């Protein structure tokens, strides 16, 4: 595939320029995972109140973050934080993140990191700004999901999520998405369509919360641990399934035991990925982004042969690693 | 049906009671009226094959991707294994999964038509639905024809976990290409359309049509109600409510759906004029 | 100017195809105005409750109107009506209009034809639809102004109007705007940026209502008649100032005395204009639209010579008339 | 100033009372602090020339269209003739009309800067303001530089009638071309910005910055209040209110405005990277 070749060529040029390998500091091989946790342990760690949240991560990873507010239509949603910041060695980027609180007051003010439609519409506005000014886009995902209240329904939660995903699909600028903690369903995906999608080692990303799945499928909320196992929502599962491209290692006790080290690892990963993607022609990037999602999923087609999930690494992960 | 006497007089394989006006409806007549109550116009759910029959020019339907079936990528088991659920649904419905796709003509316009089937695991969207809808979008792009998707779904299929979630991005990627090529996409939203289906392709049509009283919402009303701990407004998440809030273009009675689609397809058909405009 | 030449060339081709002159049925010469009314009489006629309003005009001018609803963000505003319709001899077009009521109930339901921000956002959505499918856009203007209530302010009345005007400035499809009755300030302009702007003979179009101007400038609302004279808001003044390109004649007693005849005249005018504009290459159309507004206004520049309002017809009116 | 004693102690050509904290401020000190109260940071209105002084790199301002003045296209007379109003405003302010435009450098970025002057007929927008701002936009497009407009206006100028209204479309036409060319436009909204100025260029910046407590609204609060016949919410139409409702990016204290503008101009400056992206 010539897109792959062109992108890999770009990568080699970057390497010979003295840059570090793009996957430096990332776990892209499951065998390299030293700590093994159960999915349920990951769920607990991902939701840990003291886990570094988006604003703390933004302030640690980027310089001179200037927050930008508002959706130009209804409200500034504090559950979504976005703006422009400097990324060391790269230059200005646009950052969009979900922000959950570390205290009860902050959680109430930010609706526990559950965006309203206007939060997604603010995100879309900032995506378009990134595109207009050719700034790479970095998103940080950390949400239990989109806010499920009646006002959110009335103002078009579904429409806002759909448009956010659609906008990211065609956005003419590089996108790096990082799942920091909890990636809750469509409310997370609407910030997580990217050229490269990374996850922290103990992050989770799921189509439904384990509690929700337990209530529906096991008819008992107490079976959440069982559901967490079945849903394959842990970062290591997501890596294996080709949903994320690499894991950012956390300290042995979890990210909250050493925020500074965690944030340093996030910074290393983001710098490498944004730097690499910035060297790829935008048309190639958009083709690869389309293909990245195009090939996720497992279908069986008896007459035309079987097309199950790729047993080897998907090509976009090879692109990322430059091999 | 509160009375035993009624039950005997109206055996359920012959009669259905309308939940809106309580009229007892003769099943054959109900089917002949496209599952719309002949007394009060209550819209019952319509099967995917019947929907295609209703919309397509007679004999114009060519089905695609007939034999695409689901894998079990997660080895998922809840109260029974996922492959067993699939097999049971296939046996019960006679369909391979929750979407049927094909090329049709509607009032002489060639169109890619995809119809979701709520009877198959609640119309849930896993890899097969994602793949079939994406291919329908890609065929529309390749043939430069419009795309129509008729939604009816509880949302993403839990048994394929995050892979189901990714189908939203996969389908929207294809729809985005269709949009950039200037091709029409019409979304028809029927009862019920919720969750990840509403939060992706169902909400983004150039034209969005809904059926009367269809349940249309992102979060289940139960979840929403629990969130605020109070009763929801009247008509909440029904088609007319969603219309008033600005998210669908029209609520169209089923009897008029075919002609309405034909109208928009004809209006959006490129004319000779367009060539001059591109000068 | 080569754009003008190209557009005039297009016009000649149309004529030699047997089409009627584009200004047929229009008053483009003030000397041809047989009925002379005072501006204040125009104000009364423009606001006449029985004057044909947008929906009646749409149903008379177009065939098979299919209304489309909603702004995809907050609400369907009944003060703005829009959709797709067939225009005889032309084909499908997009129509967007303000709708005031003919009864008190309808006026309350449609907030007296004063759109909320979501009304303008619905309009913008339909403009984009017209552009995507290469459908000409016809707008009908009839509003006292944008709704001035606090909810409209909170949801961004100013932003919605600004974006609507801006969208029309760059919209890649022909636009014909018709001032039917009252053209109230920015709330009207947001539907009235066009390649050709027509007005009914007794329509008005003003930066502020005569009552509002009287209250501010004369410090007395009873001086509204004086203000109406001073503001030059009558259709004949607008034609002279180059703000509208032609007047659609009304029956001697005013449009409300013979709706059918009025609507027939509107149809003749719209068909001719849309047909003509549909023959002009879109790039030329956008240049001429830019120049149309670019040259409205009177400034004096002592060092560089005087650039007052054009004494001869502005070029875009010549384009419209094909001379 | 309720007491005669105070009036003598604080003659108004030397002192100004802060309307927020009631502190008596020495005029020279107030001017040195860019018309911001030294005690409570209340932002007084700032003249257009002082604004340019505040924002531009020292000595970098080259004014354009200095001598553009208003005609009287309508022969407008209210309580006095329009030309007389213009002349009086010119004599009082020393300016020709309500906007001053020029090319400046801000932190080494060449920028077209337009500043409205509320002191000139309430900053009202007639043909001259429309023409000057449009030319500023066209210069930015020609030179491929950013554009900054600092707004302060009661809206369109009534004395030029519908011609004033048309200036909104004229300016937005130029801004639309700027946007299509990928050039940045930053709107700075200061006290007060209302009517047709807010409903056009002031509301459409790539970045929109407002000054603290600035009055920002489409309809006058009096009109709005009469419409509902009740009191308005606290802080209605003030910068912080408008921020909470999603229509401005930041409320920026005047002391930080210059560096904040510089930050965004630098962030939006095309880099070598862009060339590669256009491949
Ligand atoms: Zn019934
Ligand atoms: Zn003070």
Short mmCIF file of N, CA and C in Angstrom, two decimals, chain B residues 271 273-279, chain C residues 7 10 22 62 83 87 90-96 123 126-140 167-178 191-197 245 269-290 292-293 319-320:
data_model
loop_
_atom_site.label_atom_id
_atom_site.label_comp_id
_atom_site.label_asym_id
_atom_site.label_seq_id
_atom_site.Cartn_x
_atom_site.Cartn_y
_atom_site.Cartn_z
N UNK B 271 -28.57 18.22 -11.85
CA UNK B 271 -29.22 18.61 -13.11
C UNK B 271 -28.17 19.11 -14.08
N UNK B 273 -27.91 21.95 -15.08
CA UNK B 273 -27.47 23.23 -14.53
C UNK B 273 -26.13 23.13 -13.79
N UNK B 274 -25.97 22.03 -13.04
CA UNK B 274 -24.78 21.89 -12.21
C UNK B 274 -23.50 21.97 -13.02
N UNK B 275 -23.54 21.45 -14.24
CA UNK B 275 -22.33 21.46 -15.05
C UNK B 275 -21.91 22.91 -15.31
N UNK B 276 -22.89 23.75 -15.60
CA UNK B 276 -22.57 25.15 -15.86
C UNK B 276 -21.99 25.81 -14.61
N UNK B 277 -22.52 25.44 -13.45
CA UNK B 277 -22.06 26.07 -12.23
C UNK B 277 -20.62 25.75 -11.88
N UNK B 278 -20.17 24.63 -12.37
CA UNK B 278 -18.81 24.25 -11.99
C UNK B 278 -17.79 24.96 -12.87
N UNK B 279 -18.24 25.79 -13.78
CA UNK B 279 -17.30 26.52 -14.67
C UNK B 279 -16.35 27.38 -13.83
N UNK C 7 -21.20 38.12 -17.32
CA UNK C 7 -22.58 37.93 -16.86
C UNK C 7 -23.56 38.45 -17.91
N UNK C 10 -23.92 35.98 -20.60
CA UNK C 10 -24.82 34.91 -20.17
C UNK C 10 -26.27 35.33 -20.41
N UNK C 22 -35.17 39.64 -18.15
CA UNK C 22 -35.16 39.34 -16.72
C UNK C 22 -35.87 40.37 -15.88
N UNK C 62 -44.58 28.79 -5.53
CA UNK C 62 -43.89 27.53 -5.77
C UNK C 62 -44.88 26.35 -5.81
N UNK C 83 -37.65 25.33 3.42
CA UNK C 83 -37.75 23.99 2.86
C UNK C 83 -37.38 23.98 1.40
N UNK C 87 -39.84 25.42 -8.52
CA UNK C 87 -40.14 26.69 -9.16
C UNK C 87 -40.35 26.42 -10.65
N UNK C 90 -37.87 26.17 -13.66
CA UNK C 90 -36.51 26.24 -13.11
C UNK C 90 -36.12 24.91 -12.47
N UNK C 91 -37.01 24.37 -11.63
CA UNK C 91 -36.70 23.13 -10.91
C UNK C 91 -36.71 23.38 -9.42
N UNK C 92 -36.11 22.46 -8.66
CA UNK C 92 -36.16 22.60 -7.21
C UNK C 92 -35.28 23.75 -6.71
N UNK C 93 -35.77 24.43 -5.70
CA UNK C 93 -35.02 25.50 -5.05
C UNK C 93 -35.18 25.34 -3.55
N UNK C 94 -34.30 26.01 -2.79
CA UNK C 94 -34.49 26.11 -1.34
C UNK C 94 -35.13 27.46 -1.04
N UNK C 95 -36.15 27.45 -0.21
CA UNK C 95 -36.85 28.68 0.18
C UNK C 95 -36.69 28.87 1.68
N UNK C 96 -36.34 30.07 2.11
CA UNK C 96 -36.28 30.39 3.54
C UNK C 96 -36.99 31.73 3.74
N UNK C 123 -32.04 28.68 9.28
CA UNK C 123 -31.80 29.28 7.97
C UNK C 123 -30.41 28.92 7.45
N UNK C 126 -30.21 25.47 6.10
CA UNK C 126 -30.85 25.33 4.79
C UNK C 126 -30.03 26.01 3.68
N UNK C 127 -29.37 27.12 4.02
CA UNK C 127 -28.46 27.73 3.03
C UNK C 127 -27.41 26.70 2.61
N UNK C 128 -26.85 26.02 3.61
CA UNK C 128 -25.78 25.05 3.30
C UNK C 128 -26.33 23.89 2.48
N UNK C 129 -27.57 23.52 2.74
CA UNK C 129 -28.18 22.46 1.95
C UNK C 129 -28.32 22.90 0.50
N UNK C 130 -28.75 24.14 0.30
CA UNK C 130 -28.86 24.68 -1.06
C UNK C 130 -27.50 24.63 -1.76
N UNK C 131 -26.48 25.01 -1.03
CA UNK C 131 -25.13 25.01 -1.60
C UNK C 131 -24.68 23.60 -1.97
N UNK C 132 -24.88 22.67 -1.05
CA UNK C 132 -24.42 21.30 -1.29
C UNK C 132 -25.06 20.71 -2.54
N UNK C 133 -26.36 20.95 -2.70
CA UNK C 133 -27.07 20.31 -3.81
C UNK C 133 -27.30 21.24 -4.99
N UNK C 134 -26.56 22.36 -4.99
CA UNK C 134 -26.61 23.28 -6.13
C UNK C 134 -28.03 23.73 -6.43
N UNK C 135 -28.79 24.01 -5.38
CA UNK C 135 -30.14 24.52 -5.56
C UNK C 135 -30.13 26.03 -5.35
N UNK C 136 -30.77 26.80 -6.23
CA UNK C 136 -30.86 28.24 -5.99
C UNK C 136 -31.59 28.50 -4.68
N UNK C 137 -31.24 29.61 -4.04
CA UNK C 137 -31.86 29.98 -2.77
C UNK C 137 -32.75 31.20 -2.97
N UNK C 138 -34.00 31.09 -2.53
CA UNK C 138 -34.92 32.22 -2.56
C UNK C 138 -35.31 32.54 -1.12
N UNK C 139 -35.14 33.79 -0.71
CA UNK C 139 -35.55 34.16 0.65
C UNK C 139 -36.64 35.21 0.59
N UNK C 140 -37.54 35.12 1.56
CA UNK C 140 -38.63 36.09 1.67
C UNK C 140 -38.51 36.76 3.03
N UNK C 167 -22.59 33.69 6.10
CA UNK C 167 -22.80 32.49 5.29
C UNK C 167 -23.35 32.86 3.92
N UNK C 168 -24.31 33.80 3.89
CA UNK C 168 -24.88 34.22 2.61
C UNK C 168 -23.83 34.91 1.74
N UNK C 169 -22.92 35.66 2.36
CA UNK C 169 -21.88 36.36 1.59
C UNK C 169 -21.08 35.38 0.74
N UNK C 170 -20.81 34.19 1.27
CA UNK C 170 -19.94 33.26 0.56
C UNK C 170 -20.66 32.07 -0.02
N UNK C 171 -21.98 32.03 0.04
CA UNK C 171 -22.72 30.83 -0.36
C UNK C 171 -22.61 30.58 -1.86
N UNK C 172 -22.17 29.38 -2.22
CA UNK C 172 -21.90 29.08 -3.61
C UNK C 172 -23.14 28.59 -4.36
N UNK C 173 -24.16 29.44 -4.35
CA UNK C 173 -25.36 29.17 -5.14
C UNK C 173 -26.07 30.51 -5.32
N UNK C 174 -26.85 30.67 -6.39
CA UNK C 174 -27.53 31.96 -6.60
C UNK C 174 -28.54 32.25 -5.49
N UNK C 175 -28.63 33.52 -5.10
CA UNK C 175 -29.58 33.93 -4.06
C UNK C 175 -30.44 35.08 -4.57
N UNK C 176 -31.75 34.90 -4.50
CA UNK C 176 -32.69 35.98 -4.77
C UNK C 176 -33.45 36.26 -3.49
N UNK C 177 -33.37 37.49 -3.00
CA UNK C 177 -34.08 37.88 -1.78
C UNK C 177 -35.21 38.83 -2.13
N UNK C 178 -36.36 38.63 -1.51
CA UNK C 178 -37.50 39.51 -1.76
C UNK C 178 -38.01 40.05 -0.43
N UNK C 191 -31.48 37.44 6.30
CA UNK C 191 -32.06 36.62 5.24
C UNK C 191 -31.95 37.32 3.88
N UNK C 192 -31.32 38.49 3.83
CA UNK C 192 -31.50 39.32 2.64
C UNK C 192 -30.20 39.64 1.89
N UNK C 193 -29.12 38.90 2.16
CA UNK C 193 -27.92 39.10 1.36
C UNK C 193 -28.08 38.27 0.09
N UNK C 194 -28.15 38.93 -1.06
CA UNK C 194 -28.43 38.17 -2.27
C UNK C 194 -27.70 38.70 -3.48
N UNK C 195 -27.78 37.94 -4.57
CA UNK C 195 -27.28 38.42 -5.85
C UNK C 195 -28.23 39.45 -6.42
N UNK C 196 -29.51 39.23 -6.20
CA UNK C 196 -30.55 40.19 -6.57
C UNK C 196 -31.45 40.35 -5.36
N UNK C 197 -31.71 41.59 -4.98
CA UNK C 197 -32.61 41.87 -3.87
C UNK C 197 -33.78 42.69 -4.41
N UNK C 245 -32.77 46.10 -6.06
CA UNK C 245 -32.49 46.15 -7.49
C UNK C 245 -33.73 46.34 -8.34
N UNK C 269 -41.41 37.66 -11.13
CA UNK C 269 -40.10 38.25 -10.82
C UNK C 269 -39.10 37.18 -10.38
N UNK C 270 -39.53 36.29 -9.49
CA UNK C 270 -38.59 35.28 -8.97
C UNK C 270 -38.17 34.33 -10.07
N UNK C 271 -39.11 33.88 -10.89
CA UNK C 271 -38.77 32.95 -11.96
C UNK C 271 -37.72 33.56 -12.88
N UNK C 272 -37.94 34.83 -13.27
CA UNK C 272 -37.00 35.47 -14.19
C UNK C 272 -35.62 35.60 -13.57
N UNK C 273 -35.56 36.01 -12.31
CA UNK C 273 -34.26 36.22 -11.67
C UNK C 273 -33.51 34.91 -11.43
N UNK C 274 -34.22 33.92 -10.92
CA UNK C 274 -33.55 32.64 -10.63
C UNK C 274 -33.08 32.00 -11.92
N UNK C 275 -33.93 32.07 -12.93
CA UNK C 275 -33.53 31.50 -14.22
C UNK C 275 -32.27 32.18 -14.74
N UNK C 276 -32.24 33.49 -14.66
CA UNK C 276 -31.06 34.21 -15.14
C UNK C 276 -29.81 33.87 -14.32
N UNK C 277 -29.92 33.96 -13.00
CA UNK C 277 -28.75 33.73 -12.15
C UNK C 277 -28.23 32.30 -12.30
N UNK C 278 -29.15 31.38 -12.58
CA UNK C 278 -28.73 29.99 -12.76
C UNK C 278 -27.83 29.79 -13.96
N UNK C 279 -27.80 30.77 -14.84
CA UNK C 279 -26.95 30.66 -16.04
C UNK C 279 -25.58 31.28 -15.84
N UNK C 280 -25.37 31.92 -14.71
CA UNK C 280 -24.11 32.62 -14.47
C UNK C 280 -23.14 31.70 -13.74
N UNK C 281 -21.91 31.60 -14.21
CA UNK C 281 -20.93 30.78 -13.49
C UNK C 281 -20.80 31.25 -12.04
N UNK C 282 -20.68 30.31 -11.13
CA UNK C 282 -20.78 30.64 -9.71
C UNK C 282 -19.67 31.58 -9.25
N UNK C 283 -18.48 31.45 -9.82
CA UNK C 283 -17.38 32.34 -9.42
C UNK C 283 -17.71 33.79 -9.78
N UNK C 284 -18.31 33.99 -10.95
CA UNK C 284 -18.72 35.35 -11.34
C UNK C 284 -19.79 35.88 -10.41
N UNK C 285 -20.70 35.00 -10.06
CA UNK C 285 -21.79 35.39 -9.17
C UNK C 285 -21.24 35.87 -7.83
N UNK C 286 -20.26 35.12 -7.29
CA UNK C 286 -19.71 35.49 -5.99
C UNK C 286 -18.94 36.81 -6.07
N UNK C 287 -18.23 37.02 -7.16
CA UNK C 287 -17.53 38.30 -7.33
C UNK C 287 -18.54 39.44 -7.38
N UNK C 288 -19.58 39.26 -8.16
CA UNK C 288 -20.58 40.34 -8.30
C UNK C 288 -21.31 40.56 -6.98
N UNK C 289 -21.56 39.48 -6.23
CA UNK C 289 -22.24 39.64 -4.93
C UNK C 289 -21.37 40.46 -3.98
N UNK C 290 -20.07 40.13 -3.98
CA UNK C 290 -19.14 40.89 -3.14
C UNK C 290 -19.17 42.37 -3.53
N UNK C 292 -21.42 44.00 -5.09
CA UNK C 292 -22.74 44.60 -4.84
C UNK C 292 -22.77 45.32 -3.49
N UNK C 293 -22.33 44.61 -2.44
CA UNK C 293 -22.33 45.22 -1.11
C UNK C 293 -21.13 46.13 -0.90
N UNK C 319 -26.46 44.49 -14.53
CA UNK C 319 -26.35 43.05 -14.75
C UNK C 319 -27.73 42.42 -14.71
N UNK C 320 -28.50 42.83 -13.70
CA UNK C 320 -29.81 42.24 -13.54
C UNK C 320 -30.68 42.51 -14.76
#
